[in-house]
Short mmCIF file of C-alpha atoms and ligand atoms in Angstrom, two decimals:
data_model
loop_
_atom_site.label_atom_id
_atom_site.label_comp_id
_atom_site.label_asym_id
_atom_site.label_seq_id
_atom_site.Cartn_x
_atom_site.Cartn_y
_atom_site.Cartn_z
CA MET A 1 -82.89 5.61 188.63
CA SER A 2 -84.37 4.51 185.32
CA ASP A 3 -84.72 0.80 184.70
CA LYS A 4 -83.86 1.33 181.07
CA ARG A 5 -80.47 0.24 179.65
CA GLN A 6 -78.28 3.26 179.16
CA ILE A 7 -76.86 3.50 175.64
CA LYS A 8 -73.76 5.65 175.08
CA ILE A 9 -73.84 8.23 172.46
CA PHE A 10 -70.64 8.53 170.65
CA ASP A 11 -70.74 11.69 168.48
CA THR A 12 -68.51 11.80 165.34
CA THR A 13 -69.86 14.94 163.81
CA LEU A 14 -66.33 16.49 164.07
CA ARG A 15 -64.63 13.46 162.54
CA ASP A 16 -66.67 11.30 160.21
CA GLY A 17 -69.24 14.18 159.72
CA GLU A 18 -66.60 16.71 159.08
CA GLN A 19 -65.13 14.44 156.37
CA SER A 20 -68.08 14.95 154.14
CA PRO A 21 -67.91 17.46 151.32
CA GLY A 22 -68.97 20.98 152.24
CA ALA A 23 -68.88 20.23 156.03
CA SER A 24 -65.48 21.46 156.87
CA MET A 25 -65.10 23.69 159.86
CA ASN A 26 -62.34 25.80 161.25
CA LEU A 27 -60.83 25.60 164.72
CA GLU A 28 -63.23 28.06 166.40
CA GLU A 29 -66.20 26.39 164.66
CA LYS A 30 -65.22 22.96 165.78
CA LEU A 31 -64.79 24.26 169.41
CA GLU A 32 -68.26 25.91 169.35
CA MET A 33 -69.71 22.62 168.06
CA ALA A 34 -67.82 20.53 170.69
CA HIS A 35 -69.09 22.78 173.55
CA ALA A 36 -72.68 22.34 172.14
CA LEU A 37 -72.25 18.61 171.95
CA ALA A 38 -71.09 18.54 175.61
CA ALA A 39 -74.17 20.58 176.62
CA LEU A 40 -76.37 18.19 174.51
CA GLY A 41 -75.17 15.39 176.78
CA VAL A 42 -73.19 13.13 174.35
CA ASP A 43 -71.02 10.64 176.17
CA ILE A 44 -68.05 10.72 173.76
CA ILE A 45 -66.97 13.30 171.20
CA GLU A 46 -64.76 12.03 168.42
CA ALA A 47 -62.95 15.31 167.86
CA GLY A 48 -60.89 14.45 164.76
CA PHE A 49 -58.13 12.21 163.17
CA PRO A 50 -55.04 14.03 164.43
CA ILE A 51 -52.54 12.68 161.92
CA ALA A 52 -54.75 13.64 159.02
CA SER A 53 -53.58 17.30 158.98
CA PRO A 54 -52.09 19.99 161.29
CA GLY A 55 -55.54 21.58 161.46
CA ASP A 56 -57.10 18.36 162.68
CA PHE A 57 -54.44 17.93 165.31
CA GLU A 58 -54.89 21.45 166.53
CA SER A 59 -58.66 21.07 166.85
CA VAL A 60 -58.42 17.70 168.67
CA ARG A 61 -55.93 19.20 171.12
CA GLU A 62 -57.94 22.39 171.74
CA ILE A 63 -61.17 20.35 172.34
CA ALA A 64 -59.19 18.08 174.71
CA ARG A 65 -58.08 21.12 176.50
CA GLN A 66 -61.25 23.04 176.73
CA VAL A 67 -64.28 20.79 176.60
CA ARG A 68 -65.27 19.11 179.80
CA GLY A 69 -67.95 16.41 180.37
CA PRO A 70 -67.80 13.93 177.59
CA GLU A 71 -64.84 11.65 176.85
CA ILE A 72 -62.67 13.15 173.98
CA CYS A 73 -61.69 10.68 171.43
CA GLY A 74 -59.07 10.80 168.54
CA LEU A 75 -58.92 8.39 165.59
CA ALA A 76 -55.83 6.63 164.43
CA ARG A 77 -54.86 3.88 162.04
CA CYS A 78 -53.09 0.81 163.47
CA ASN A 79 -49.58 2.16 163.13
CA ASP A 80 -47.28 3.86 165.61
CA ALA A 81 -47.05 7.24 164.00
CA ASP A 82 -50.97 7.69 164.00
CA ILE A 83 -51.34 6.41 167.57
CA ASP A 84 -48.48 8.63 168.94
CA ARG A 85 -49.91 11.68 167.18
CA ALA A 86 -53.43 10.90 168.45
CA TRP A 87 -52.12 10.54 172.03
CA GLU A 88 -50.19 13.83 171.74
CA ALA A 89 -53.39 15.70 170.76
CA LEU A 90 -55.52 13.96 173.35
CA GLN A 91 -53.20 14.28 176.47
CA PRO A 92 -54.89 17.52 177.81
CA ALA A 93 -58.30 15.69 177.99
CA GLU A 94 -59.81 14.86 181.35
CA ASN A 95 -61.10 11.61 179.90
CA PRO A 96 -59.29 10.69 176.65
CA ARG A 97 -60.07 7.86 174.53
CA ILE A 98 -57.84 6.46 171.51
CA HIS A 99 -59.75 4.91 168.64
CA VAL A 100 -57.69 2.62 166.40
CA PHE A 101 -59.07 1.04 163.35
CA LEU A 102 -58.02 -1.50 160.71
CA ALA A 103 -60.10 -3.06 157.86
CA THR A 104 -60.98 -6.75 158.24
CA SER A 105 -63.19 -7.54 155.32
CA ALA A 106 -61.85 -9.90 152.49
CA ILE A 107 -62.17 -7.10 149.83
CA HIS A 108 -60.20 -4.59 152.04
CA ARG A 109 -57.58 -7.22 153.05
CA GLU A 110 -56.98 -8.34 149.43
CA PHE A 111 -57.23 -5.12 147.46
CA LYS A 112 -56.43 -2.26 149.90
CA LEU A 113 -54.15 -3.65 152.50
CA LYS A 114 -52.72 -6.71 150.72
CA MET A 115 -52.49 -8.56 154.09
CA THR A 116 -53.45 -12.09 155.16
CA PRO A 117 -55.98 -12.49 158.00
CA ASP A 118 -53.16 -13.50 160.42
CA GLU A 119 -51.26 -10.36 159.45
CA ILE A 120 -54.53 -8.31 160.19
CA VAL A 121 -54.90 -9.83 163.62
CA GLU A 122 -51.30 -9.20 164.43
CA ARG A 123 -51.41 -5.57 163.24
CA ALA A 124 -54.71 -4.98 165.17
CA LEU A 125 -53.12 -6.28 168.37
CA LYS A 126 -50.10 -4.23 167.96
CA GLY A 127 -52.22 -1.13 167.51
CA VAL A 128 -54.43 -1.77 170.45
CA ARG A 129 -51.38 -2.56 172.74
CA ARG A 130 -49.56 0.61 171.71
CA ALA A 131 -52.73 2.73 172.42
CA LYS A 132 -53.18 0.86 175.65
CA GLY A 133 -49.64 1.74 176.62
CA TYR A 134 -50.79 5.47 176.56
CA CYS A 135 -54.35 5.38 177.67
CA PRO A 136 -56.68 2.89 179.51
CA ASN A 137 -59.61 3.84 177.34
CA VAL A 138 -59.09 2.24 173.81
CA GLU A 139 -61.62 1.67 171.13
CA PHE A 140 -60.99 -0.66 168.21
CA SER A 141 -62.93 -0.75 164.83
CA PRO A 142 -62.61 -3.55 162.49
CA GLU A 143 -63.41 -1.28 159.35
CA ASP A 144 -65.99 -2.82 157.01
CA ALA A 145 -67.06 -5.18 159.71
CA ALA A 146 -70.53 -5.69 158.20
CA ARG A 147 -68.90 -7.38 155.11
CA THR A 148 -66.33 -9.31 157.17
CA GLU A 149 -66.81 -13.11 157.42
CA ILE A 150 -68.40 -13.66 160.79
CA ASP A 151 -65.83 -16.27 161.98
CA PHE A 152 -62.99 -14.01 161.22
CA LEU A 153 -64.78 -11.03 162.88
CA CYS A 154 -65.37 -13.07 166.09
CA ARG A 155 -61.69 -13.92 166.05
CA VAL A 156 -60.62 -10.25 165.68
CA VAL A 157 -62.98 -9.01 168.36
CA GLU A 158 -61.89 -11.61 170.88
CA ALA A 159 -58.23 -10.90 170.20
CA VAL A 160 -58.47 -7.15 170.55
CA ILE A 161 -60.57 -7.43 173.85
CA ASP A 162 -57.77 -9.70 175.27
CA ALA A 163 -55.29 -7.06 174.21
CA GLY A 164 -57.09 -4.39 176.23
CA ALA A 165 -59.70 -2.79 173.98
CA THR A 166 -62.52 -1.46 176.17
CA THR A 167 -64.94 -0.73 173.35
CA VAL A 168 -65.17 -2.68 170.14
CA ASN A 169 -67.05 -0.83 167.37
CA ILE A 170 -68.71 -2.67 164.51
CA PRO A 171 -68.78 -0.32 161.46
CA ASP A 172 -70.94 -0.75 158.53
CA THR A 173 -68.44 1.34 156.50
CA VAL A 174 -70.12 1.33 153.16
CA GLY A 175 -73.80 1.21 154.36
CA TYR A 176 -74.35 -2.31 153.10
CA ALA A 177 -76.22 -3.99 155.98
CA THR A 178 -79.95 -4.37 156.48
CA PRO A 179 -81.47 -4.33 160.06
CA ALA A 180 -81.82 -8.10 160.18
CA HIS A 181 -78.28 -8.58 158.95
CA MET A 182 -76.80 -6.02 161.36
CA GLY A 183 -78.85 -7.34 164.36
CA ASN A 184 -77.59 -10.87 163.48
CA VAL A 185 -73.84 -9.74 163.39
CA ILE A 186 -74.18 -8.30 166.98
CA LYS A 187 -76.18 -11.33 168.18
CA GLN A 188 -73.39 -13.63 166.77
CA LEU A 189 -70.67 -11.65 168.50
CA MET A 190 -72.65 -11.61 171.75
CA ASN A 191 -73.08 -15.34 171.62
CA ARG A 192 -69.73 -16.54 170.23
CA VAL A 193 -66.98 -14.27 171.53
CA PRO A 194 -66.14 -15.62 175.04
CA ASN A 195 -64.79 -12.32 176.55
CA ILE A 196 -67.39 -10.13 175.06
CA ASP A 197 -68.57 -8.98 178.42
CA ARG A 198 -65.22 -7.23 179.04
CA ALA A 199 -65.96 -4.64 176.39
CA VAL A 200 -68.72 -2.33 175.23
CA ILE A 201 -69.96 -3.25 171.71
CA ALA A 202 -70.55 -0.14 169.50
CA ILE A 203 -72.32 0.20 166.29
CA HIS A 204 -71.32 2.73 163.54
CA CYS A 205 -73.67 2.81 160.43
CA HIS A 206 -73.38 4.57 157.19
CA ASN A 207 -76.59 5.61 155.44
CA ASP A 208 -76.02 4.42 151.74
CA LEU A 209 -79.25 2.48 151.66
CA GLY A 210 -81.03 4.99 153.98
CA LEU A 211 -80.80 2.36 156.79
CA ALA A 212 -78.26 3.72 159.25
CA VAL A 213 -80.68 4.54 162.01
CA ALA A 214 -82.65 1.21 161.58
CA ASN A 215 -79.36 -0.76 161.46
CA SER A 216 -78.18 1.01 164.64
CA LEU A 217 -81.48 0.28 166.45
CA ALA A 218 -81.25 -3.34 165.37
CA ALA A 219 -77.75 -3.58 166.83
CA VAL A 220 -78.99 -2.06 170.14
CA GLU A 221 -81.82 -4.64 170.28
CA ASN A 222 -79.17 -7.25 170.04
CA GLY A 223 -76.86 -6.02 172.79
CA ALA A 224 -74.83 -2.96 171.37
CA GLY A 225 -74.22 -0.44 174.19
CA GLN A 226 -72.89 2.50 172.15
CA ILE A 227 -74.11 4.20 169.09
CA GLU A 228 -71.84 6.16 166.83
CA CYS A 229 -73.72 8.93 165.10
CA THR A 230 -73.61 12.56 163.79
CA ILE A 231 -75.84 15.60 164.17
CA ASN A 232 -78.14 15.80 161.06
CA GLY A 233 -76.61 12.53 159.94
CA ILE A 234 -73.82 14.24 158.07
CA GLY A 235 -70.89 12.07 157.06
CA GLU A 236 -69.04 10.28 154.14
CA ARG A 237 -71.29 9.88 151.16
CA ALA A 238 -74.89 9.45 152.20
CA GLY A 239 -73.84 10.17 155.88
CA ASN A 240 -73.94 8.45 159.19
CA CYS A 241 -76.67 7.48 161.60
CA ALA A 242 -78.47 10.67 162.62
CA LEU A 243 -78.05 11.29 166.32
CA GLU A 244 -81.42 13.12 166.73
CA GLU A 245 -83.35 10.26 165.05
CA VAL A 246 -81.79 7.38 166.90
CA VAL A 247 -82.06 9.19 170.21
CA MET A 248 -85.68 10.06 169.74
CA ALA A 249 -86.56 6.59 168.39
CA MET A 250 -85.21 5.14 171.72
CA ARG A 251 -86.94 7.77 173.82
CA VAL A 252 -90.26 7.75 172.10
CA ARG A 253 -90.32 3.97 171.76
CA GLY A 254 -88.79 3.26 175.25
CA ASP A 255 -91.73 0.92 175.69
CA TYR A 256 -90.23 -1.34 172.95
CA TYR A 257 -86.41 -0.72 173.28
CA HIS A 258 -86.16 -0.38 177.08
CA CYS A 259 -83.16 1.78 176.46
CA ASP A 260 -82.40 5.47 176.91
CA THR A 261 -79.53 7.96 176.64
CA ARG A 262 -78.27 10.97 178.55
CA ILE A 263 -79.13 13.37 175.78
CA ASN A 264 -80.99 16.51 176.64
CA SER A 265 -83.49 16.24 173.71
CA GLN A 266 -84.53 19.87 174.16
CA LEU A 267 -81.24 20.86 172.68
CA LEU A 268 -81.63 18.71 169.58
CA VAL A 269 -83.01 21.49 167.38
CA PRO A 270 -80.69 24.14 168.56
CA THR A 271 -77.65 21.86 168.02
CA SER A 272 -78.78 20.86 164.60
CA ARG A 273 -79.20 24.54 163.67
CA LEU A 274 -75.82 25.38 165.05
CA LEU A 275 -74.33 22.77 162.65
CA CYS A 276 -76.22 24.21 159.74
CA LYS A 277 -74.99 27.59 160.57
CA LEU A 278 -71.35 26.54 160.98
CA THR A 279 -71.20 24.40 157.77
CA GLY A 280 -73.76 26.00 155.57
CA LEU A 281 -75.20 22.49 155.06
CA GLN A 282 -79.04 22.72 155.48
CA VAL A 283 -81.24 19.76 156.34
CA GLN A 284 -84.12 18.82 154.14
CA ARG A 285 -87.47 20.25 155.15
CA ASN A 286 -89.08 16.86 155.85
CA LYS A 287 -86.02 15.56 157.86
CA ALA A 288 -87.21 13.71 160.87
CA ILE A 289 -86.92 15.57 164.25
CA VAL A 290 -85.13 18.65 163.03
CA GLY A 291 -86.61 19.46 159.63
CA ARG A 292 -88.65 22.59 159.18
CA ASN A 293 -91.65 20.51 158.37
CA ALA A 294 -91.15 17.86 161.02
CA PHE A 295 -94.01 19.18 163.12
CA ALA A 296 -96.01 21.06 160.37
CA HIS A 297 -99.56 19.90 159.73
CA GLU A 298 -100.91 20.84 156.43
CA SER A 299 -104.01 18.80 155.82
CA GLY A 300 -107.33 19.95 157.10
CA ILE A 301 -108.07 16.53 158.70
CA HIS A 302 -104.71 16.61 160.54
CA GLN A 303 -105.07 20.26 161.62
CA ASP A 304 -108.65 19.37 163.10
CA GLY A 305 -107.11 16.39 164.98
CA MET A 306 -104.31 18.52 166.30
CA LEU A 307 -106.73 21.13 167.59
CA LYS A 308 -108.77 18.52 169.39
CA GLU A 309 -105.82 16.59 170.83
CA PRO A 310 -102.25 16.89 169.58
CA ARG A 311 -101.47 13.22 170.23
CA THR A 312 -103.87 12.36 167.31
CA TYR A 313 -101.11 13.24 164.90
CA GLU A 314 -97.96 13.91 166.92
CA ILE A 315 -95.88 11.10 168.51
CA MET A 316 -93.68 13.53 170.39
CA ARG A 317 -94.12 17.09 171.39
CA PRO A 318 -92.20 19.74 169.46
CA GLU A 319 -91.02 21.22 172.73
CA ASP A 320 -89.39 17.83 173.56
CA VAL A 321 -86.76 18.44 170.78
CA GLY A 322 -86.44 22.13 171.47
CA LEU A 323 -89.13 23.55 169.32
CA THR A 324 -92.19 25.30 170.76
CA LYS A 325 -94.82 25.64 168.09
CA THR A 326 -97.61 28.25 168.02
CA ASP A 327 -99.89 29.30 165.18
CA LEU A 328 -98.77 32.92 165.81
CA VAL A 329 -98.32 34.88 162.58
CA LEU A 330 -96.24 38.00 162.84
CA GLY A 331 -97.06 41.13 160.97
CA LYS A 332 -95.66 44.66 160.48
CA HIS A 333 -97.04 45.78 163.88
CA SER A 334 -95.37 43.10 165.85
CA GLY A 335 -92.68 44.39 168.19
CA ARG A 336 -89.13 43.37 168.96
CA ALA A 337 -90.12 41.46 172.10
CA ALA A 338 -92.64 39.29 170.20
CA LEU A 339 -90.04 38.61 167.57
CA ALA A 340 -87.36 37.80 170.12
CA ASP A 341 -89.78 35.46 171.89
CA ARG A 342 -90.60 33.64 168.57
CA ILE A 343 -86.95 33.29 167.68
CA ARG A 344 -86.29 31.56 171.02
CA THR A 345 -89.30 29.25 170.60
CA LEU A 346 -88.02 28.34 167.21
CA GLY A 347 -84.86 26.97 168.87
CA TYR A 348 -82.44 29.71 168.16
CA ASN A 349 -80.17 31.41 170.69
CA LEU A 350 -79.14 34.74 169.20
CA THR A 351 -77.22 37.59 170.64
CA PRO A 352 -79.14 40.91 171.28
CA GLU A 353 -77.27 42.29 168.24
CA GLN A 354 -78.35 39.43 166.03
CA VAL A 355 -82.02 39.78 167.21
CA GLN A 356 -81.78 43.49 166.41
CA SER A 357 -80.47 42.72 162.89
CA VAL A 358 -83.26 40.01 162.37
CA PHE A 359 -85.75 42.52 163.62
CA ASN A 360 -84.59 45.10 160.99
CA ASP A 361 -84.89 42.45 158.23
CA PHE A 362 -88.22 41.43 159.49
CA LYS A 363 -89.68 44.97 159.39
CA VAL A 364 -88.55 45.26 155.76
CA LEU A 365 -90.17 41.83 154.89
CA ALA A 366 -93.25 42.73 156.94
CA ASP A 367 -93.53 45.94 154.89
CA LYS A 368 -93.63 43.88 151.66
CA LYS A 369 -95.61 40.93 152.94
CA LYS A 370 -98.83 41.02 155.04
CA GLU A 371 -98.08 37.90 157.18
CA VAL A 372 -94.70 36.69 158.17
CA TYR A 373 -94.82 32.84 158.78
CA ASP A 374 -92.26 30.75 160.78
CA GLY A 375 -90.68 29.65 157.57
CA ASP A 376 -89.99 33.29 156.67
CA LEU A 377 -88.64 33.97 160.03
CA VAL A 378 -86.46 30.88 160.02
CA SER A 379 -84.98 32.02 156.66
CA LEU A 380 -84.34 35.49 158.02
CA ILE A 381 -82.60 34.08 161.20
CA GLU A 382 -80.53 31.65 159.10
CA ASN A 383 -79.66 34.51 156.73
CA GLN A 384 -78.34 36.44 159.78
CA LEU A 385 -76.48 33.37 161.12
CA ASN A 386 -74.98 32.81 157.61
CA GLY A 387 -73.88 36.40 157.77
CA ALA A 388 -72.02 35.57 160.93
CA VAL A 389 -69.49 33.88 158.70
CA GLU A 390 -67.00 36.64 158.17
CA GLU A 391 -68.51 38.44 155.13
CA GLU A 392 -65.63 39.99 153.58
CA TRP A 393 -67.69 41.31 150.50
CA SER A 394 -71.27 42.49 150.82
CA LEU A 395 -73.86 43.45 148.17
CA MET A 396 -74.49 47.09 147.69
CA ASP A 397 -76.52 47.21 144.50
CA TYR A 398 -77.42 45.27 141.43
CA THR A 399 -79.34 45.71 138.24
CA ALA A 400 -80.31 43.20 135.64
CA THR A 401 -81.34 43.84 132.01
CA LEU A 402 -83.42 41.00 130.53
CA HIS A 403 -84.98 40.84 127.10
CA CYS A 404 -86.61 37.83 125.49
CA GLY A 405 -84.10 36.30 122.99
CA THR A 406 -80.96 38.12 124.12
CA ARG A 407 -78.46 37.22 126.76
CA PRO A 408 -78.96 39.06 130.08
CA HIS A 409 -76.69 41.80 131.42
CA VAL A 410 -75.99 42.19 135.17
CA THR A 411 -74.23 44.96 136.92
CA VAL A 412 -73.17 44.31 140.56
CA THR A 413 -71.63 46.68 143.16
CA LEU A 414 -69.86 45.13 146.12
CA GLN A 415 -68.23 46.59 149.16
CA LYS A 416 -65.31 45.40 151.25
CA GLY A 417 -64.54 47.70 154.11
CA ASN A 418 -64.31 51.22 152.52
CA LEU A 419 -63.72 49.86 149.00
CA ARG A 420 -66.63 49.78 146.53
CA GLU A 421 -66.19 48.00 143.24
CA THR A 422 -68.63 47.56 140.40
CA ALA A 423 -68.70 45.02 137.58
CA ASP A 424 -70.60 46.67 134.72
CA SER A 425 -72.84 44.90 132.26
CA VAL A 426 -71.52 41.39 132.70
CA ILE A 427 -73.21 39.09 130.27
CA GLY A 428 -74.21 35.40 131.20
CA ASP A 429 -76.29 32.55 129.98
CA GLY A 430 -78.87 33.62 132.56
CA PRO A 431 -78.94 36.44 135.13
CA VAL A 432 -77.55 34.10 137.92
CA ASP A 433 -74.72 32.99 135.61
CA ALA A 434 -74.01 36.69 134.77
CA ALA A 435 -74.06 37.57 138.55
CA PHE A 436 -71.66 34.66 139.26
CA ALA A 437 -69.18 36.10 136.65
CA ALA A 438 -69.65 39.65 137.96
CA ILE A 439 -68.69 38.58 141.49
CA GLU A 440 -65.81 36.65 140.31
CA LYS A 441 -64.66 39.75 138.44
CA ILE A 442 -64.81 41.98 141.52
CA THR A 443 -63.45 39.57 144.16
CA GLY A 444 -60.90 37.77 142.05
CA VAL A 445 -62.15 34.46 143.58
CA SER A 446 -62.57 31.81 140.96
CA LEU A 447 -65.10 29.10 141.92
CA VAL A 448 -66.82 26.37 139.98
CA CYS A 449 -70.56 26.10 140.64
CA LYS A 450 -71.63 22.49 141.39
CA GLU A 451 -75.15 23.01 142.54
CA PHE A 452 -77.63 25.80 142.61
CA ALA A 453 -81.25 25.91 143.67
CA ILE A 454 -83.87 28.47 144.41
CA LYS A 455 -87.16 27.96 146.19
CA ALA A 456 -89.85 29.67 148.01
CA THR A 457 -89.65 29.79 151.77
CA THR A 458 -93.33 29.53 152.40
CA ILE A 459 -96.57 29.14 150.56
CA GLY A 460 -98.05 31.84 148.33
CA ILE A 461 -96.95 33.88 145.34
CA ASN A 462 -95.47 36.60 147.60
CA ALA A 463 -93.17 34.10 149.51
CA SER A 464 -89.59 35.03 149.87
CA ALA A 465 -86.86 33.29 147.75
CA GLU A 466 -84.23 31.12 149.29
CA ALA A 467 -81.16 30.43 147.26
CA THR A 468 -78.60 27.77 148.00
CA ILE A 469 -75.36 27.15 146.11
CA GLU A 470 -72.44 24.73 146.32
CA VAL A 471 -69.20 25.72 144.81
CA GLU A 472 -65.82 24.10 144.53
CA ARG A 473 -62.28 25.40 144.60
CA ASP A 474 -59.30 23.12 144.25
CA GLY A 475 -61.53 20.16 145.21
CA GLU A 476 -62.85 21.71 148.38
CA SER A 477 -66.50 22.63 148.42
CA PHE A 478 -68.28 25.62 150.10
CA ARG A 479 -71.92 26.31 150.48
CA GLY A 480 -73.81 29.59 150.31
CA ARG A 481 -77.27 30.44 151.25
CA ALA A 482 -79.44 33.57 151.27
CA VAL A 483 -83.12 34.73 151.37
CA ALA A 484 -84.64 37.83 149.75
CA MET A 485 -87.94 38.79 148.40
CA ASP A 486 -86.40 39.11 144.97
CA SER A 487 -84.98 35.81 143.70
CA LEU A 488 -82.07 37.29 141.83
CA GLU A 489 -81.06 39.25 144.99
CA ALA A 490 -81.26 35.94 146.95
CA ALA A 491 -79.04 34.29 144.25
CA ILE A 492 -76.39 37.00 144.34
CA LYS A 493 -76.24 36.95 148.08
CA ALA A 494 -75.90 33.21 148.17
CA ILE A 495 -73.07 33.43 145.67
CA LEU A 496 -71.45 35.96 147.84
CA ASN A 497 -71.91 33.93 150.82
CA ALA A 498 -70.10 30.93 149.34
CA THR A 499 -67.35 33.32 148.05
CA ASN A 500 -66.83 34.64 151.51
CA ARG A 501 -66.75 31.20 153.03
CA ALA A 502 -64.10 30.10 150.45
CA GLN A 503 -62.06 33.22 151.26
CA SER A 504 -62.40 32.78 155.00
CA ALA A 505 -61.13 29.18 154.66
CA LYS A 506 -58.13 30.39 152.63
CA ARG A 507 -57.34 33.05 155.17
CA SER A 508 -57.39 30.30 158.00
CA GLU A 509 -55.11 28.12 156.03
CA LEU A 510 -52.76 30.92 155.44
CA ALA A 511 -52.74 31.86 159.16
CA LYS A 512 -51.82 28.33 159.98
CA SER A 513 -48.88 27.96 157.44
O1 KIV B 601 -67.00 3.97 158.66
C1 KIV B 601 -66.04 3.48 159.29
O2 KIV B 601 -65.65 2.39 159.10
C2 KIV B 601 -65.25 4.48 160.08
C3 KIV B 601 -64.19 3.95 160.94
C4 KIV B 601 -62.99 4.67 161.08
C5 KIV B 601 -64.89 3.64 162.36
O3 KIV B 601 -65.53 5.63 160.11
ZN1 ZN B 602 -67.55 5.90 159.24
#
């Protein structure tokens, strides 16, 4: 038995994370993610906000029915309808938790809720008592706790624990805190709330100042026993505390924090990649722990040190987070077995059909490029996984006519089942703009482009191109991504990927109604 204090990991990827633009998932996707989180070893899965929509209710209920291991939690405001609905969704869970919240800061009391401090306490108690009537496991969150006057926060926390809250979460809802500030809030609660030992104190930090992980660690240092976080740090605005970062900080610096979690760290990279696949939201290359460059060593001095002793420049082993690095470069003579092995060591778990499909793409790429690097391979795999999103339309052919000083023309042919359609000589401000218009003409799907980027997947002039796009329809955003040797082809495929995602979301909505 470890002498380290065990910190509970409360994962809110499917609730706070899913709330962020471009991160929406359908029922099957949420279930797949919830099973992955259970395998990863999180203690609590916040599966959604059941009153928010029929879709949210359905996914919380299905997760409660099917996922075993972690506690399953549903969010509710402090009112009867929310709490009743949350309980209805959570009932099938082996170990349910109701999470009620109410804002406590002066700014929220005055402008949002128009309630006095006494009314806030009364409403919070009513909410906790109603939830407690259903379920022994109740969490309360004073929303915007980090900006709440400390005396009032102590009063609320004491009252909700008396009313039966078993966990009290301290959210930094707007990402305003700094580590010293957050540490001090937890310290004050620990010292001043007389019944504090009857509840677990949790921390829930947003990342608006890039401090969510640091603030969560400061809270742990001062006695918090639960961290609320998301895979890849997704969440409202700048996101939430990143699970993989906070977990590895406690593990790698166990000498300092004397804390640990139940997380199977070797599943961190696969779980991160699963989320990227399901949402289309990629992590930045230099993202700690799970970014593509997190274990890449570029400078000669570092490479030399690494060859002599990896610990010179690596504070954790890539395999500890689910990544086995080798310097193996694949080429056109590499076989399927070598490729399959490389895919596994890169942290992906593909079906034999998906491996075959990546192998086919790899052969095409290896014919064009002498050496295929990990970066190329990751792009091919992610391309394949992106393709796993029901691709209603696929690209058959395209041509582009570009002359200096004139607007480009693009012709695109798409296929849907047995149907082939061509949009001929569509003009745009640039070839990507023209391709966007051509795809809209064929599919009839009208989208607004919010962000478009194209970059090389690896070093060198012959690197493949990776295109990413974010589009919007009726305020909902969708992402698309694709890789190809030709940058226009990558762009067309990325637009198509986003179009297919938008259509797939529409089909799921229609199926529900
Ligand atoms: O950020 C926040 O305050 C929340 C609460 C609902 C816990 O997400
Ligand atoms: Zn939040």
